[in-house]
PDB file of C-alpha atoms in Angstrom:
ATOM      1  CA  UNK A   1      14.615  54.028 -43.285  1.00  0.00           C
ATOM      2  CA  UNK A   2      13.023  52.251 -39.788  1.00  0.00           C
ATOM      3  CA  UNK A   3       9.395  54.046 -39.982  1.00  0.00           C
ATOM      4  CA  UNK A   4       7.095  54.449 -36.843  1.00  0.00           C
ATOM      5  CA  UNK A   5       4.684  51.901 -37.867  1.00  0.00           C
ATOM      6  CA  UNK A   6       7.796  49.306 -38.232  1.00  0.00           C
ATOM      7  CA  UNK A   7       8.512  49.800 -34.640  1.00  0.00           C
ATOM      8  CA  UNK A   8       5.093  49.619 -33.740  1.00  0.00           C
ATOM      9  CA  UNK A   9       4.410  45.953 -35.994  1.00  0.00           C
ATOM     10  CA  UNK A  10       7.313  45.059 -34.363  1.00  0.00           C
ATOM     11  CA  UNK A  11       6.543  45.954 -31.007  1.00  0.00           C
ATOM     12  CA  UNK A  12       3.247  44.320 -31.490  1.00  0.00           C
ATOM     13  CA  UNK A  13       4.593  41.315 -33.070  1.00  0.00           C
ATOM     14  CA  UNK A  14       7.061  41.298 -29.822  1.00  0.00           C
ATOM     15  CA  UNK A  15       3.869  41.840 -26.885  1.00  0.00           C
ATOM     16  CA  UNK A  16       2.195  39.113 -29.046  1.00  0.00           C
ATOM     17  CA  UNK A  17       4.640  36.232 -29.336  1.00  0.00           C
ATOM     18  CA  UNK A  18       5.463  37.168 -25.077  1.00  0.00           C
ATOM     19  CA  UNK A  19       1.296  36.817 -24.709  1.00  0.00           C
ATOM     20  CA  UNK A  20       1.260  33.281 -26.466  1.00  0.00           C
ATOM     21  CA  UNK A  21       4.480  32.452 -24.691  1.00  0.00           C
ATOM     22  CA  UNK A  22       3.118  32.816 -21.808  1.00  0.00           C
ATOM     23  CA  UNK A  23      -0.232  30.916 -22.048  1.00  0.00           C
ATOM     24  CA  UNK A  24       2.222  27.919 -23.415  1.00  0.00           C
ATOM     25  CA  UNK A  25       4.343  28.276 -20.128  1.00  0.00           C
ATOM     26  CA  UNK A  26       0.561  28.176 -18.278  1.00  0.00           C
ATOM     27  CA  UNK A  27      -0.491  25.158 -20.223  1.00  0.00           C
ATOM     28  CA  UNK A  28       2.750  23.233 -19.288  1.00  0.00           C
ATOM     29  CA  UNK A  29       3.039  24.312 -15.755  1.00  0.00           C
ATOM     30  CA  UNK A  30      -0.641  23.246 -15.121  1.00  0.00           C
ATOM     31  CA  UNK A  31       0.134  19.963 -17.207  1.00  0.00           C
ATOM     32  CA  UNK A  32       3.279  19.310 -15.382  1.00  0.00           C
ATOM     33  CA  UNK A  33       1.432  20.182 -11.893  1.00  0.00           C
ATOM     34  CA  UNK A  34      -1.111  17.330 -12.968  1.00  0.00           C
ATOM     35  CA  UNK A  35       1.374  14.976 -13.902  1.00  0.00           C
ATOM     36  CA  UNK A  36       2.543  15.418 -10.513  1.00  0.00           C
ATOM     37  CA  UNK A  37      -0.486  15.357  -8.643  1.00  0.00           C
ATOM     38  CA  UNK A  38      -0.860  11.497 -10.319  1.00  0.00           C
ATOM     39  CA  UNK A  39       2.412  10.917  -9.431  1.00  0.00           C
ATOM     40  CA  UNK A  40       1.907  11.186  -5.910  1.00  0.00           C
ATOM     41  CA  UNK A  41      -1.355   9.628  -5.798  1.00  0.00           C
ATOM     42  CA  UNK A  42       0.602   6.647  -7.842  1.00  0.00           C
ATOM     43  CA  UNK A  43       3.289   6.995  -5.214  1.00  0.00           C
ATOM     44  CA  UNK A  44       0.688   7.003  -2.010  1.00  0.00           C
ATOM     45  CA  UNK A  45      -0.933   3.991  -3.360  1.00  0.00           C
ATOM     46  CA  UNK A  46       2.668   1.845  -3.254  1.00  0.00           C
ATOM     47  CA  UNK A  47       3.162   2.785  -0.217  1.00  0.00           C
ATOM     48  CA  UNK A  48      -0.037   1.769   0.777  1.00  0.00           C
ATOM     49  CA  UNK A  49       0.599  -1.339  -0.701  1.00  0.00           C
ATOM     50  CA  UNK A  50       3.828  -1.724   0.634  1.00  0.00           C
ATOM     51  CA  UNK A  51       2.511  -1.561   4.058  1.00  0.00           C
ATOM     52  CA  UNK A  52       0.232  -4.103   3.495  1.00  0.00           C
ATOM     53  CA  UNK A  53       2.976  -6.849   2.000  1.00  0.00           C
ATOM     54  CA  UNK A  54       5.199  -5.624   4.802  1.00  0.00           C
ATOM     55  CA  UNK A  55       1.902  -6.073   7.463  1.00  0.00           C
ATOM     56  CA  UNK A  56       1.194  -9.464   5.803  1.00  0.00           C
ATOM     57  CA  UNK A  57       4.710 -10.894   5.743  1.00  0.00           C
ATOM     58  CA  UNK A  58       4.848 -10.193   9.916  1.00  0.00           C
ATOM     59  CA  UNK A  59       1.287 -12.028   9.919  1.00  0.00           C
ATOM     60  CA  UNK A  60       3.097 -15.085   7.656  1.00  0.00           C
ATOM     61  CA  UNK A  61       6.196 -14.735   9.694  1.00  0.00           C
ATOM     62  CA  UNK A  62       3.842 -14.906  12.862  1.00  0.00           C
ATOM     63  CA  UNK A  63       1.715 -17.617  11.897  1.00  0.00           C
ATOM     64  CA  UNK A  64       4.908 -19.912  10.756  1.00  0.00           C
ATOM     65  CA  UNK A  65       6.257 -19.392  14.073  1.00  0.00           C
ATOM     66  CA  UNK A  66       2.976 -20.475  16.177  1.00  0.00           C
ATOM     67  CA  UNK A  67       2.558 -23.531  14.244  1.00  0.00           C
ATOM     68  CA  UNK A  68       6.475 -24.436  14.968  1.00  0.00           C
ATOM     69  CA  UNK A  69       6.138 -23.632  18.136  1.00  0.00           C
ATOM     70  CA  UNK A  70       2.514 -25.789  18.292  1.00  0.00           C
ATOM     71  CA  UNK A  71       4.357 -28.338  17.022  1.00  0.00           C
ATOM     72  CA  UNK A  72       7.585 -28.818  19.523  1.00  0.00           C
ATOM     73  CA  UNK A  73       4.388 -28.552  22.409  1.00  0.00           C
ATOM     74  CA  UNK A  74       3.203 -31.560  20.713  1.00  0.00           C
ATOM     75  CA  UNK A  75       6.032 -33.883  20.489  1.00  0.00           C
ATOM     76  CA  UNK A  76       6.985 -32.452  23.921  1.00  0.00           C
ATOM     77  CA  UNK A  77       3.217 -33.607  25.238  1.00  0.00           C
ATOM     78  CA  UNK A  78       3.667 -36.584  23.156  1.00  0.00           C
ATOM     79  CA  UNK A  79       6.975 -37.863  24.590  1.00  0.00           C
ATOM     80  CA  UNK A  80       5.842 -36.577  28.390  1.00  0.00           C
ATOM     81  CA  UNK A  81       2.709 -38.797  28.121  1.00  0.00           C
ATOM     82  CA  UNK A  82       4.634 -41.727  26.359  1.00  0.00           C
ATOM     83  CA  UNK A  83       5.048 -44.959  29.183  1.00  0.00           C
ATOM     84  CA  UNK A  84       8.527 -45.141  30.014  1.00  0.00           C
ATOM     85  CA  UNK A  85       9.364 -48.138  28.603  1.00  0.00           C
ATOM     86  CA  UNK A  86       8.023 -46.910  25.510  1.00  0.00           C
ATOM     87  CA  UNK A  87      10.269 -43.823  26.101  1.00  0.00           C
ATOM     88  CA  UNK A  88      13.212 -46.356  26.671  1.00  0.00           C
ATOM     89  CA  UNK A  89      12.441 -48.209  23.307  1.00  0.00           C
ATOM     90  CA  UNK A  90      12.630 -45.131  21.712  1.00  0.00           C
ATOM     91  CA  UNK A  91      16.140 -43.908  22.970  1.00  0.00           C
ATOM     92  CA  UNK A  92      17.821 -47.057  22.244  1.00  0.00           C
ATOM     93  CA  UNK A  93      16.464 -46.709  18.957  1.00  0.00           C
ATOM     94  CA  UNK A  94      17.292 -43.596  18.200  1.00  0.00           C
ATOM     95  CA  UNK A  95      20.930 -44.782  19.957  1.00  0.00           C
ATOM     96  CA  UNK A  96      21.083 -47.414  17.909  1.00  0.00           C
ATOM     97  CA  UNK A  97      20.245 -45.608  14.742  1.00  0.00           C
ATOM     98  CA  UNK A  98      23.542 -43.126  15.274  1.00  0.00           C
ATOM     99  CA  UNK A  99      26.352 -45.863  16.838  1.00  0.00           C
ATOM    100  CA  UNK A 100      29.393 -45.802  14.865  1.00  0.00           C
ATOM    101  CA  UNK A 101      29.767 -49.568  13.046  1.00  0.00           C
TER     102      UNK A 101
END
C-alpha cells in the first residue's frame, strides 16, 4: 500500500532532482555563452587580420605596379635621351637579332 510519506519522498526526490537539473542546465548555458563570447572575439580578431593581409596585399600590389611603371619611364627617358645614331645602332640590332636566316 502507496503511504503519504511515499508520495511525499517521492515528490521530494522529484522537486530535488528538477532543482539540480536546473543549476546543471545554468552551468552549461553560462559555459556555452562563454564559449561563445571567445568565439567571437577569436572570430573578430581574423577578421581583423584578414583586413590587414587583404590591406597589405593592395599596398604589395601597389608598390609592384609603381616600380613597373618607374621602370618603363626609365627606359622610355633612356631611349628619348639616347643620340640618334645610337638609337639607330640599336634598332638594327635588335633587327638583326630577330631576321629569319
Amino acid at each position: 500500500r502507496v503511504t503519504t510519506e511515499f508520495w511525499a519522498e517521492a515528490i521530494g526526490n522529484g522537486k530535488s532532482m528538477c532543482r539540480e537539473a536546473a543549476a546543471n542546465l545554468r552551468e552549461a548555458a553560462d559555459a556555452l555563452g562563454e564559449a561563445a563570447a571567445r568565439a567571437r572575439a577569436h572570430a573578430d580578431t581574423f577578421d581583423l587580420a584578414h583586413a590587414e593581409v587583404e590591406t597589405a596585399d593592395a599596398v604589395v600590389l601597389g608598390a609592384k605596379r609603381k616600380r613597373s611603371e618607374e621602370k618603363d619611364e626609365t627606359a622610355a627617358a633612356a631611349v628619348a635621351a639616347a643620340p640618334p645614331a645610337q638609337q639607330q645602332l640599336e634598332e638594327e640590332d635588335s633587327d638583326a637579332e630577330y631576321e629569319p636566316e
